[in-house]
Amino acid sequence: MTVASPSSRRRPRSLQEASLLEAPELLLRKVRGLSSNRTLTWLACVPIALMGLGLFNLSAHAAELPELNAAFLANNLWLLVATILVIFMNAGFAMVEAGMCRQKNAVNILAKNLFVFALAVTAYWFVGYSLMYGDPVAAGVLYFNGLFFDPTVTPELIAEGGLVPSVDFLFQAAFAGTAATIVSGLVAERVKFGEFVIFALVLTAVIYPISGSWQWNGGWLSELGFIDFAGSSIVHSVGAWAGLVGAMLLGPRIGKFVNGKAQAIPGHNMSIATLGALILWIGWYGFNPGSELAMDQYVPFLAVTTTLGAAGGAIAATIVSTTTSGKPDLTMIINGTLAGLVSVTAGCGNLTLVGSWVAGAVGGIIVVFAVSALDASGIDDPVGAFSVHGVCGVWGTLVIGLWGVDGMDPGAAGIGLLNGGGISQLGTQALGCGAYAIWTLVTCWIAWSVIGAIFGGIRVTESEEVEGLDIGEHGMEAYPDFASAK
């Protein structure tokens, strides 16, 4: 039997006939201009050239920068991990909101939560980061340092174990995305998709960064001694106040209030809502411990205070909801857990372990009554976002002035009214809460109103709302193989 030489073998004519080794060459030959062996040879040199260029640049930078030390590597690796956890919280927000709302709006809710993060990162990269962490324009109030940010890594930064600018940007951008995502829950099931994303751009590019600079860039609140370690007010209450304005301008969903009495509109999937709550709990370990901005001895302590706050909130909300309604309400267990997390976000570095659990427990109690109070006021908040992030965001900020301590070291002195610190810190915390509320309410009312005036309102039509935003806004359904439950 004669064996055919390689040159005499029939070349495959289609990808279906080709082997794994033959397929790449066949695919390249299908592209016009890549039919000759010489062209393919030169093309093969491209990745080699790019790799060589990358190694050259790396070597050039390595010659300029000192040897990477353990502190530098640990700090930046930890912050990158924390950033990923915070970004993953977007999945939790999407699941909680979609699960607690109706099936006919699931696609719309998922689309908002996914797309808003892409918008937030882009807006924050373009100008938001500069407004929040730039150079003083009006000292204490307004900062700016040009568009985009400088990713340069300096020898001093490495020697001091500092954060790479790119990693710091990603972490801060994830926080900006969280503020925008909170808004989505308050305006769910009735806001226009396009108008919502425009508002999210304004919020993350301008409104949130300016107010954040007041504390986290040495602004006027920081100078006064205001404390908000990871953003109970700066992130959570700002997002909640922004959403509250939108909810008030939109009005309640059709059927929410009958003869002035609030009607329950059950969510369609409590399984994914519960999973979303657990994802948020996990993500909070990036939110709070990550805000230490270093991998040091305090990170585990921050993780514990975060956990105890969540536990206290879940337990208290369950007890209160069972007492008031006769049976444990899963939605309240979910919101109680999240309320506890929000309640320790500002003070996770300034509360004892006992103080953290109690702060979370009080938050769990507050959220149950806040949901009822909001319904009684005629404001429709489909998922309880304002009660969780707004009311408990304020509570989490104020609690530092009640029984906060001066740091995370054992035996730290009390700075709160109830543990020997006097009333001064409580007054500063209250001032900060008020400042964030007023700033956000005014600027967001202007933003929502202008957007509505330009685009003919921010609410979908009555027919679209009745049919569901999945069809009206996106032309698809989340569960096309099942009968839609309106």
Short mmCIF file of C-alpha atoms in Angstrom, two decimals:
data_model
loop_
_atom_site.label_atom_id
_atom_site.label_comp_id
_atom_site.label_asym_id
_atom_site.label_seq_id
_atom_site.Cartn_x
_atom_site.Cartn_y
_atom_site.Cartn_z
CA MET A 1 0.00 0.00 0.00
CA THR A 2 1.36 3.38 -0.95
CA VAL A 3 1.20 6.24 1.46
CA ALA A 4 0.22 9.57 0.01
CA SER A 5 2.71 12.35 0.50
CA PRO A 6 1.57 15.42 2.44
CA SER A 7 1.52 17.49 -0.74
CA SER A 8 -0.74 15.00 -2.52
CA ARG A 9 -3.40 14.83 0.19
CA ARG A 10 -6.67 16.51 -0.65
CA ARG A 11 -7.07 19.73 1.28
CA PRO A 12 -10.42 20.09 3.02
CA ARG A 13 -12.85 22.38 1.19
CA SER A 14 -14.98 23.31 4.19
CA LEU A 15 -14.59 23.72 7.94
CA GLN A 16 -16.82 20.67 8.44
CA GLU A 17 -14.23 18.49 6.63
CA ALA A 18 -11.22 20.01 8.37
CA SER A 19 -9.44 18.63 11.40
CA LEU A 20 -8.62 20.76 14.43
CA LEU A 21 -5.14 21.35 13.03
CA GLU A 22 -6.36 22.21 9.53
CA ALA A 23 -9.27 24.49 10.53
CA PRO A 24 -7.31 27.64 11.49
CA GLU A 25 -5.39 27.69 8.20
CA LEU A 26 -8.57 27.07 6.20
CA LEU A 27 -10.36 29.87 8.03
CA LEU A 28 -7.55 32.32 7.32
CA ARG A 29 -7.46 31.34 3.64
CA LYS A 30 -11.14 32.18 3.36
CA VAL A 31 -10.30 35.80 4.16
CA ARG A 32 -9.49 37.87 1.09
CA GLY A 33 -5.78 38.67 0.86
CA LEU A 34 -4.67 35.80 3.06
CA SER A 35 -4.47 33.09 0.44
CA SER A 36 -0.72 33.00 -0.11
CA ASN A 37 1.78 31.21 2.11
CA ARG A 38 3.91 34.35 2.25
CA THR A 39 0.98 36.37 3.61
CA LEU A 40 0.26 33.72 6.21
CA THR A 41 3.91 33.69 7.23
CA TRP A 42 3.94 37.44 7.76
CA LEU A 43 0.64 37.24 9.62
CA ALA A 44 2.13 34.68 11.99
CA CYS A 45 4.83 37.21 12.85
CA VAL A 46 2.27 39.73 14.14
CA PRO A 47 1.62 38.16 17.58
CA ILE A 48 5.35 37.52 17.96
CA ALA A 49 6.09 41.17 17.21
CA LEU A 50 3.38 42.36 19.61
CA MET A 51 4.71 40.09 22.35
CA GLY A 52 8.21 41.43 21.76
CA LEU A 53 6.97 45.00 21.92
CA GLY A 54 5.13 44.24 25.16
CA LEU A 55 8.22 42.68 26.71
CA PHE A 56 10.30 45.68 25.60
CA ASN A 57 7.88 48.10 27.25
CA LEU A 58 7.74 45.96 30.38
CA SER A 59 11.54 45.86 30.54
CA ALA A 60 11.75 49.61 30.02
CA HIS A 61 9.31 50.27 32.85
CA ALA A 62 10.99 47.68 35.04
CA ALA A 63 14.24 49.56 34.62
CA GLU A 64 12.59 52.75 35.87
CA LEU A 65 10.57 51.31 38.76
CA PRO A 66 11.92 49.72 41.94
CA GLU A 67 11.36 46.08 42.84
CA LEU A 68 7.77 45.40 43.84
CA ASN A 69 7.49 44.93 47.59
CA ALA A 70 5.11 42.71 49.54
CA ALA A 71 2.96 45.58 50.86
CA PHE A 72 2.46 47.02 47.36
CA LEU A 73 1.45 43.65 45.93
CA ALA A 74 -0.83 42.72 48.85
CA ASN A 75 -2.63 46.08 48.92
CA ASN A 76 -3.31 46.15 45.19
CA LEU A 77 -4.28 42.49 44.96
CA TRP A 78 -6.73 42.85 47.85
CA LEU A 79 -8.31 45.97 46.36
CA LEU A 80 -8.69 44.25 43.00
CA VAL A 81 -10.45 41.31 44.69
CA ALA A 82 -12.66 43.75 46.64
CA THR A 83 -13.49 45.56 43.40
CA ILE A 84 -14.63 42.33 41.77
CA LEU A 85 -16.85 41.61 44.78
CA VAL A 86 -18.45 45.07 44.56
CA ILE A 87 -19.01 44.71 40.81
CA PHE A 88 -20.60 41.30 41.46
CA MET A 89 -23.14 43.10 43.65
CA ASN A 90 -24.78 44.26 40.42
CA ALA A 91 -25.98 40.68 39.95
CA GLY A 92 -27.45 40.78 43.44
CA PHE A 93 -29.27 44.05 42.83
CA ALA A 94 -30.64 42.73 39.53
CA MET A 95 -31.93 39.53 41.12
CA VAL A 96 -33.50 41.20 44.14
CA GLU A 97 -35.26 43.79 41.99
CA ALA A 98 -36.38 41.38 39.28
CA GLY A 99 -37.58 38.77 41.78
CA MET A 100 -39.58 41.29 43.81
CA CYS A 101 -41.27 42.74 40.74
CA ARG A 102 -43.68 41.17 38.26
CA GLN A 103 -42.75 38.72 35.54
CA LYS A 104 -43.81 41.05 32.74
CA ASN A 105 -41.10 43.54 33.70
CA ALA A 106 -38.19 41.17 34.36
CA VAL A 107 -36.30 41.83 31.11
CA ASN A 108 -36.54 45.59 31.64
CA ILE A 109 -35.19 45.34 35.17
CA LEU A 110 -32.33 43.05 34.19
CA ALA A 111 -31.44 45.29 31.25
CA LYS A 112 -31.36 48.39 33.45
CA ASN A 113 -29.16 46.79 36.08
CA LEU A 114 -26.70 45.42 33.54
CA PHE A 115 -26.53 48.46 31.28
CA VAL A 116 -26.38 51.03 34.05
CA PHE A 117 -23.07 49.67 35.28
CA ALA A 118 -21.54 50.04 31.82
CA LEU A 119 -22.80 53.63 31.73
CA ALA A 120 -21.61 54.37 35.26
CA VAL A 121 -18.07 53.16 34.59
CA THR A 122 -17.88 55.16 31.37
CA ALA A 123 -19.24 58.38 32.90
CA TYR A 124 -17.05 58.02 35.96
CA TRP A 125 -13.98 57.35 33.79
CA PHE A 126 -14.74 60.34 31.56
CA VAL A 127 -15.25 62.97 34.25
CA GLY A 128 -16.67 61.58 37.52
CA TYR A 129 -13.40 60.33 38.99
CA SER A 130 -11.77 63.70 38.31
CA LEU A 131 -14.63 65.58 39.99
CA MET A 132 -14.39 63.32 43.02
CA TYR A 133 -10.62 63.01 43.46
CA GLY A 134 -9.19 65.91 41.46
CA ASP A 135 -7.44 69.09 42.54
CA PRO A 136 -9.34 71.85 44.39
CA VAL A 137 -11.27 74.33 42.24
CA ALA A 138 -13.30 75.68 45.14
CA ALA A 139 -11.55 74.22 48.17
CA GLY A 140 -13.71 71.82 50.13
CA VAL A 141 -16.63 71.95 47.71
CA LEU A 142 -15.54 71.37 44.10
CA TYR A 143 -12.60 69.48 42.62
CA PHE A 144 -11.43 68.79 39.07
CA ASN A 145 -8.31 67.49 37.38
CA GLY A 146 -9.17 67.28 33.68
CA LEU A 147 -10.96 64.53 31.83
CA PHE A 148 -10.13 60.86 32.43
CA PHE A 149 -7.39 59.94 34.92
CA ASP A 150 -3.65 59.41 34.93
CA PRO A 151 -2.78 55.68 35.26
CA THR A 152 0.95 56.31 35.79
CA VAL A 153 2.66 54.20 38.45
CA THR A 154 5.50 56.07 40.17
CA PRO A 155 8.52 54.70 42.08
CA GLU A 156 7.30 56.50 45.21
CA LEU A 157 3.93 54.79 44.99
CA ILE A 158 5.58 51.34 44.89
CA ALA A 159 8.02 52.14 47.69
CA GLU A 160 5.18 53.29 49.96
CA GLY A 161 2.92 50.33 49.14
CA GLY A 162 0.34 52.64 47.56
CA LEU A 163 -2.50 51.81 45.21
CA VAL A 164 -2.08 51.66 41.44
CA PRO A 165 -4.30 54.44 40.01
CA SER A 166 -6.08 52.00 37.70
CA VAL A 167 -7.05 49.71 40.58
CA ASP A 168 -8.21 52.65 42.69
CA PHE A 169 -10.30 53.92 39.77
CA LEU A 170 -11.99 50.55 39.28
CA PHE A 171 -12.88 50.34 42.97
CA GLN A 172 -14.34 53.84 43.04
CA ALA A 173 -16.20 53.29 39.76
CA ALA A 174 -17.86 50.20 41.24
CA PHE A 175 -19.18 52.40 44.06
CA ALA A 176 -20.55 54.90 41.56
CA GLY A 177 -22.34 52.06 39.78
CA THR A 178 -23.91 50.98 43.07
CA ALA A 179 -25.42 54.42 43.64
CA ALA A 180 -27.01 54.35 40.18
CA THR A 181 -28.32 50.81 40.62
CA ILE A 182 -30.18 51.75 43.80
CA VAL A 183 -32.23 54.24 41.76
CA SER A 184 -33.47 51.43 39.53
CA GLY A 185 -35.40 49.76 42.34
CA LEU A 186 -37.37 52.87 43.24
CA VAL A 187 -38.52 53.61 39.69
CA ALA A 188 -39.10 50.00 38.64
CA GLU A 189 -42.00 48.87 36.42
CA ARG A 190 -42.93 52.30 35.05
CA VAL A 191 -39.90 54.35 33.98
CA LYS A 192 -38.77 54.70 30.36
CA PHE A 193 -35.54 52.84 29.70
CA GLY A 194 -33.85 55.62 27.71
CA GLU A 195 -34.71 58.37 30.16
CA PHE A 196 -33.48 56.24 33.06
CA VAL A 197 -30.08 55.62 31.51
CA ILE A 198 -29.64 59.33 30.74
CA PHE A 199 -30.33 60.11 34.39
CA ALA A 200 -27.84 57.43 35.46
CA LEU A 201 -25.19 59.15 33.33
CA VAL A 202 -25.84 62.51 35.01
CA LEU A 203 -25.84 60.95 38.47
CA THR A 204 -22.55 59.08 38.09
CA ALA A 205 -20.77 61.76 36.07
CA VAL A 206 -21.63 64.81 38.18
CA ILE A 207 -24.04 64.53 41.13
CA TYR A 208 -22.50 61.60 43.00
CA PRO A 209 -18.82 62.53 42.45
CA ILE A 210 -19.20 66.12 43.64
CA SER A 211 -20.94 65.08 46.86
CA GLY A 212 -18.48 62.22 47.40
CA SER A 213 -15.54 64.63 47.26
CA TRP A 214 -16.88 66.46 50.31
CA GLN A 215 -15.82 63.52 52.45
CA TRP A 216 -13.48 61.20 50.56
CA ASN A 217 -11.26 63.88 48.99
CA GLY A 218 -10.72 65.99 52.08
CA GLY A 219 -13.71 68.25 51.46
CA TRP A 220 -15.66 70.35 53.91
CA LEU A 221 -17.42 67.46 55.63
CA SER A 222 -14.14 65.67 56.16
CA GLU A 223 -12.68 68.82 57.68
CA LEU A 224 -15.58 68.95 60.13
CA GLY A 225 -14.89 65.38 61.29
CA PHE A 226 -17.79 63.67 59.53
CA ILE A 227 -17.40 59.87 59.38
CA ASP A 228 -18.70 57.64 56.61
CA PHE A 229 -16.23 54.79 56.25
CA ALA A 230 -17.74 52.99 53.25
CA GLY A 231 -20.72 55.06 52.16
CA SER A 232 -23.98 54.69 54.11
CA SER A 233 -24.69 58.31 53.17
CA ILE A 234 -22.30 58.96 50.29
CA VAL A 235 -23.36 55.93 48.23
CA HIS A 236 -26.54 54.45 49.65
CA SER A 237 -28.51 57.49 50.75
CA VAL A 238 -27.49 59.46 47.64
CA GLY A 239 -28.77 56.65 45.42
CA ALA A 240 -31.94 56.39 47.51
CA TRP A 241 -32.69 60.15 47.51
CA ALA A 242 -32.10 60.23 43.74
CA GLY A 243 -34.52 57.35 43.24
CA LEU A 244 -37.08 58.87 45.61
CA VAL A 245 -37.31 62.00 43.45
CA GLY A 246 -37.85 59.83 40.39
CA ALA A 247 -40.52 57.75 42.15
CA MET A 248 -42.39 60.86 43.27
CA LEU A 249 -42.32 62.40 39.79
CA LEU A 250 -43.39 59.13 38.18
CA GLY A 251 -46.25 58.45 40.57
CA PRO A 252 -47.33 54.99 41.74
CA ARG A 253 -47.80 51.96 39.51
CA ILE A 254 -51.28 51.25 38.20
CA GLY A 255 -53.18 49.33 40.87
CA LYS A 256 -50.79 50.10 43.73
CA PHE A 257 -53.25 52.35 45.55
CA VAL A 258 -57.01 51.77 45.58
CA ASN A 259 -59.12 54.36 47.38
CA GLY A 260 -55.95 55.65 49.00
CA LYS A 261 -55.01 52.27 50.44
CA ALA A 262 -51.81 50.51 49.40
CA GLN A 263 -52.27 47.15 47.68
CA ALA A 264 -49.69 44.38 47.70
CA ILE A 265 -48.16 43.63 44.30
CA PRO A 266 -46.24 40.41 44.91
CA GLY A 267 -42.97 39.67 43.19
CA HIS A 268 -42.84 36.84 40.68
CA ASN A 269 -39.77 34.91 41.85
CA MET A 270 -38.68 34.94 45.47
CA SER A 271 -36.03 32.32 44.78
CA ILE A 272 -33.90 34.68 42.71
CA ALA A 273 -34.66 37.54 45.10
CA THR A 274 -33.24 35.47 47.96
CA LEU A 275 -30.22 34.48 45.88
CA GLY A 276 -29.72 38.15 45.06
CA ALA A 277 -29.72 39.05 48.75
CA LEU A 278 -27.04 36.45 49.45
CA ILE A 279 -24.95 37.74 46.54
CA LEU A 280 -25.22 41.25 47.95
CA TRP A 281 -24.16 40.01 51.38
CA ILE A 282 -21.07 38.40 49.84
CA GLY A 283 -20.36 41.49 47.75
CA TRP A 284 -20.46 43.65 50.86
CA TYR A 285 -17.15 42.07 51.94
CA GLY A 286 -15.63 44.02 49.08
CA PHE A 287 -17.67 47.12 49.87
CA ASN A 288 -16.76 47.51 53.55
CA PRO A 289 -13.41 45.73 54.11
CA GLY A 290 -12.25 46.95 50.70
CA SER A 291 -12.75 50.53 51.86
CA GLU A 292 -9.76 50.07 54.15
CA LEU A 293 -7.82 50.51 50.85
CA ALA A 294 -5.06 48.24 52.16
CA MET A 295 -4.50 44.64 53.23
CA ASP A 296 -3.78 45.09 56.92
CA GLN A 297 -4.77 43.79 60.33
CA TYR A 298 -8.08 45.68 60.27
CA VAL A 299 -9.61 43.98 57.22
CA PRO A 300 -10.85 40.88 59.14
CA PHE A 301 -12.38 43.13 61.81
CA LEU A 302 -14.30 45.01 59.13
CA ALA A 303 -15.55 41.72 57.71
CA VAL A 304 -16.85 40.68 61.13
CA THR A 305 -18.64 43.97 61.84
CA THR A 306 -20.23 43.70 58.39
CA THR A 307 -21.40 40.14 59.09
CA LEU A 308 -22.80 40.99 62.51
CA GLY A 309 -24.71 43.96 61.11
CA ALA A 310 -26.35 41.76 58.47
CA ALA A 311 -27.19 39.09 61.06
CA GLY A 312 -28.72 41.59 63.45
CA GLY A 313 -30.81 43.14 60.69
CA ALA A 314 -32.14 39.80 59.44
CA ILE A 315 -33.07 38.58 62.92
CA ALA A 316 -34.75 41.81 64.01
CA ALA A 317 -36.73 42.23 60.78
CA THR A 318 -37.95 38.65 60.99
CA ILE A 319 -39.12 39.05 64.56
CA VAL A 320 -40.88 42.36 63.88
CA SER A 321 -42.53 41.22 60.65
CA THR A 322 -43.75 38.03 62.33
CA THR A 323 -45.12 40.03 65.24
CA THR A 324 -46.92 42.54 63.03
CA SER A 325 -48.23 40.23 60.30
CA GLY A 326 -48.53 36.92 62.11
CA LYS A 327 -46.06 35.07 59.88
CA PRO A 328 -42.44 35.62 58.84
CA ASP A 329 -42.32 37.60 55.61
CA LEU A 330 -39.48 36.57 53.28
CA THR A 331 -39.36 40.00 51.67
CA MET A 332 -38.77 41.51 55.10
CA ILE A 333 -36.06 38.96 55.90
CA ILE A 334 -34.34 39.98 52.67
CA ASN A 335 -34.73 43.69 53.28
CA GLY A 336 -33.78 43.26 56.95
CA THR A 337 -30.51 41.63 55.93
CA LEU A 338 -29.74 44.42 53.49
CA ALA A 339 -30.84 47.05 56.01
CA GLY A 340 -28.39 45.61 58.52
CA LEU A 341 -25.59 45.77 55.98
CA VAL A 342 -26.37 49.39 55.10
CA SER A 343 -26.60 50.24 58.81
CA VAL A 344 -22.96 49.27 59.44
CA THR A 345 -21.48 50.55 56.18
CA ALA A 346 -20.65 54.00 57.53
CA GLY A 347 -19.52 52.77 60.95
CA CYS A 348 -17.94 49.38 60.23
CA GLY A 349 -14.60 50.90 61.24
CA ASN A 350 -15.99 52.87 64.18
CA LEU A 351 -18.26 50.38 65.95
CA THR A 352 -17.50 47.58 68.37
CA LEU A 353 -18.68 44.06 67.55
CA VAL A 354 -21.64 44.42 69.91
CA GLY A 355 -22.35 47.89 68.57
CA SER A 356 -22.36 46.56 65.00
CA TRP A 357 -24.92 43.86 65.76
CA VAL A 358 -27.16 46.31 67.59
CA ALA A 359 -26.86 48.87 64.79
CA GLY A 360 -27.89 46.21 62.25
CA ALA A 361 -30.76 45.04 64.46
CA VAL A 362 -32.13 48.56 64.81
CA GLY A 363 -31.84 48.90 61.04
CA GLY A 364 -33.85 45.68 60.62
CA ILE A 365 -36.59 47.10 62.85
CA ILE A 366 -36.57 50.46 61.09
CA VAL A 367 -36.90 48.97 57.60
CA VAL A 368 -40.14 47.15 58.44
CA PHE A 369 -41.85 50.31 59.61
CA ALA A 370 -40.24 52.46 56.91
CA VAL A 371 -41.80 50.31 54.18
CA SER A 372 -45.23 50.79 55.75
CA ALA A 373 -44.65 54.50 56.25
CA LEU A 374 -43.71 55.00 52.61
CA ASP A 375 -46.85 53.17 51.49
CA ALA A 376 -48.91 55.35 53.83
CA SER A 377 -47.38 58.46 52.26
CA GLY A 378 -48.54 57.39 48.79
CA ILE A 379 -45.03 56.80 47.37
CA ASP A 380 -44.60 53.57 45.44
CA ASP A 381 -41.27 51.85 46.09
CA PRO A 382 -41.60 48.39 44.50
CA VAL A 383 -38.66 46.73 46.27
CA GLY A 384 -38.26 48.81 49.44
CA ALA A 385 -35.10 50.45 48.12
CA PHE A 386 -35.61 53.76 49.90
CA SER A 387 -36.37 52.09 53.21
CA VAL A 388 -33.21 49.96 52.94
CA HIS A 389 -30.72 52.38 51.41
CA GLY A 390 -32.20 55.75 52.29
CA VAL A 391 -33.68 55.45 55.77
CA CYS A 392 -31.12 52.91 56.97
CA GLY A 393 -28.35 54.84 55.19
CA VAL A 394 -29.19 57.82 57.38
CA TRP A 395 -29.48 55.60 60.46
CA GLY A 396 -26.14 53.95 59.73
CA THR A 397 -24.52 57.38 59.57
CA LEU A 398 -26.15 58.69 62.74
CA VAL A 399 -25.35 55.62 64.84
CA ILE A 400 -21.68 56.60 64.87
CA GLY A 401 -22.71 59.69 66.83
CA LEU A 402 -24.62 57.53 69.31
CA TRP A 403 -22.19 54.74 70.22
CA GLY A 404 -19.29 54.99 67.78
CA VAL A 405 -15.67 54.52 68.86
CA ASP A 406 -12.45 56.11 67.69
CA GLY A 407 -11.09 53.38 65.43
CA MET A 408 -10.79 49.59 65.37
CA ASP A 409 -8.16 49.00 68.03
CA PRO A 410 -9.31 47.29 71.27
CA GLY A 411 -10.32 49.75 73.95
CA ALA A 412 -10.78 52.67 71.52
CA ALA A 413 -12.36 55.70 73.16
CA GLY A 414 -16.04 56.36 72.69
CA ILE A 415 -17.02 59.24 70.42
CA GLY A 416 -20.81 58.87 70.64
CA LEU A 417 -23.43 60.47 72.82
CA LEU A 418 -24.16 57.22 74.69
CA ASN A 419 -20.59 56.13 75.36
CA GLY A 420 -18.96 59.27 76.71
CA GLY A 421 -18.16 61.17 73.53
CA GLY A 422 -20.68 63.95 73.91
CA ILE A 423 -23.10 65.31 71.33
CA SER A 424 -20.57 66.87 68.95
CA GLN A 425 -20.08 63.82 66.71
CA LEU A 426 -23.83 63.21 66.50
CA GLY A 427 -24.33 66.79 65.35
CA THR A 428 -21.65 66.43 62.68
CA GLN A 429 -23.18 63.17 61.46
CA ALA A 430 -26.64 64.76 61.28
CA LEU A 431 -25.22 67.70 59.33
CA GLY A 432 -23.67 65.33 56.83
CA CYS A 433 -26.92 63.39 56.40
CA GLY A 434 -28.81 66.62 55.80
CA ALA A 435 -26.23 67.91 53.32
CA TYR A 436 -26.40 64.77 51.21
CA ALA A 437 -30.20 64.76 51.31
CA ILE A 438 -30.57 68.40 50.25
CA TRP A 439 -27.89 68.21 47.54
CA THR A 440 -29.31 65.06 46.01
CA LEU A 441 -32.97 66.07 46.21
CA VAL A 442 -32.35 69.43 44.54
CA THR A 443 -29.93 68.30 41.82
CA CYS A 444 -31.89 65.15 40.99
CA TRP A 445 -35.19 67.01 40.83
CA ILE A 446 -33.57 69.32 38.28
CA ALA A 447 -32.09 66.40 36.34
CA TRP A 448 -35.28 64.32 36.25
CA SER A 449 -37.36 67.38 35.31
CA VAL A 450 -35.08 68.47 32.48
CA ILE A 451 -34.91 64.94 31.08
CA GLY A 452 -38.69 64.66 31.26
CA ALA A 453 -39.18 68.02 29.56
CA ILE A 454 -36.82 67.15 26.71
CA PHE A 455 -38.19 63.68 26.02
CA GLY A 456 -41.87 64.15 26.77
CA GLY A 457 -41.98 62.63 30.24
CA ILE A 458 -40.15 59.84 32.03
CA ARG A 459 -43.06 57.40 32.42
CA VAL A 460 -44.16 54.78 29.91
CA THR A 461 -47.69 54.89 28.53
CA GLU A 462 -50.55 53.25 30.38
CA SER A 463 -50.90 50.54 27.74
CA GLU A 464 -47.18 49.73 27.91
CA GLU A 465 -47.34 49.49 31.69
CA VAL A 466 -50.35 47.19 31.62
CA GLU A 467 -48.81 44.96 28.95
CA GLY A 468 -45.43 45.01 30.63
CA LEU A 469 -42.19 46.87 29.94
CA ASP A 470 -40.57 43.73 28.57
CA ILE A 471 -42.75 43.94 25.45
CA GLY A 472 -43.24 47.72 25.33
CA GLU A 473 -39.60 48.70 25.91
CA HIS A 474 -37.65 45.65 24.70
CA GLY A 475 -39.92 43.54 22.50
CA MET A 476 -39.17 40.30 24.38
CA GLU A 477 -40.18 38.29 27.41
CA ALA A 478 -38.12 36.85 30.24
CA TYR A 479 -40.05 33.57 30.19
CA PRO A 480 -41.39 33.10 26.64
CA ASP A 481 -42.20 29.41 27.17
CA PHE A 482 -44.56 30.08 30.06
CA ALA A 483 -47.87 31.83 30.27
CA SER A 484 -47.34 35.42 31.36
CA ALA A 485 -48.73 36.32 34.77
CA LYS A 486 -49.80 39.92 34.46
#
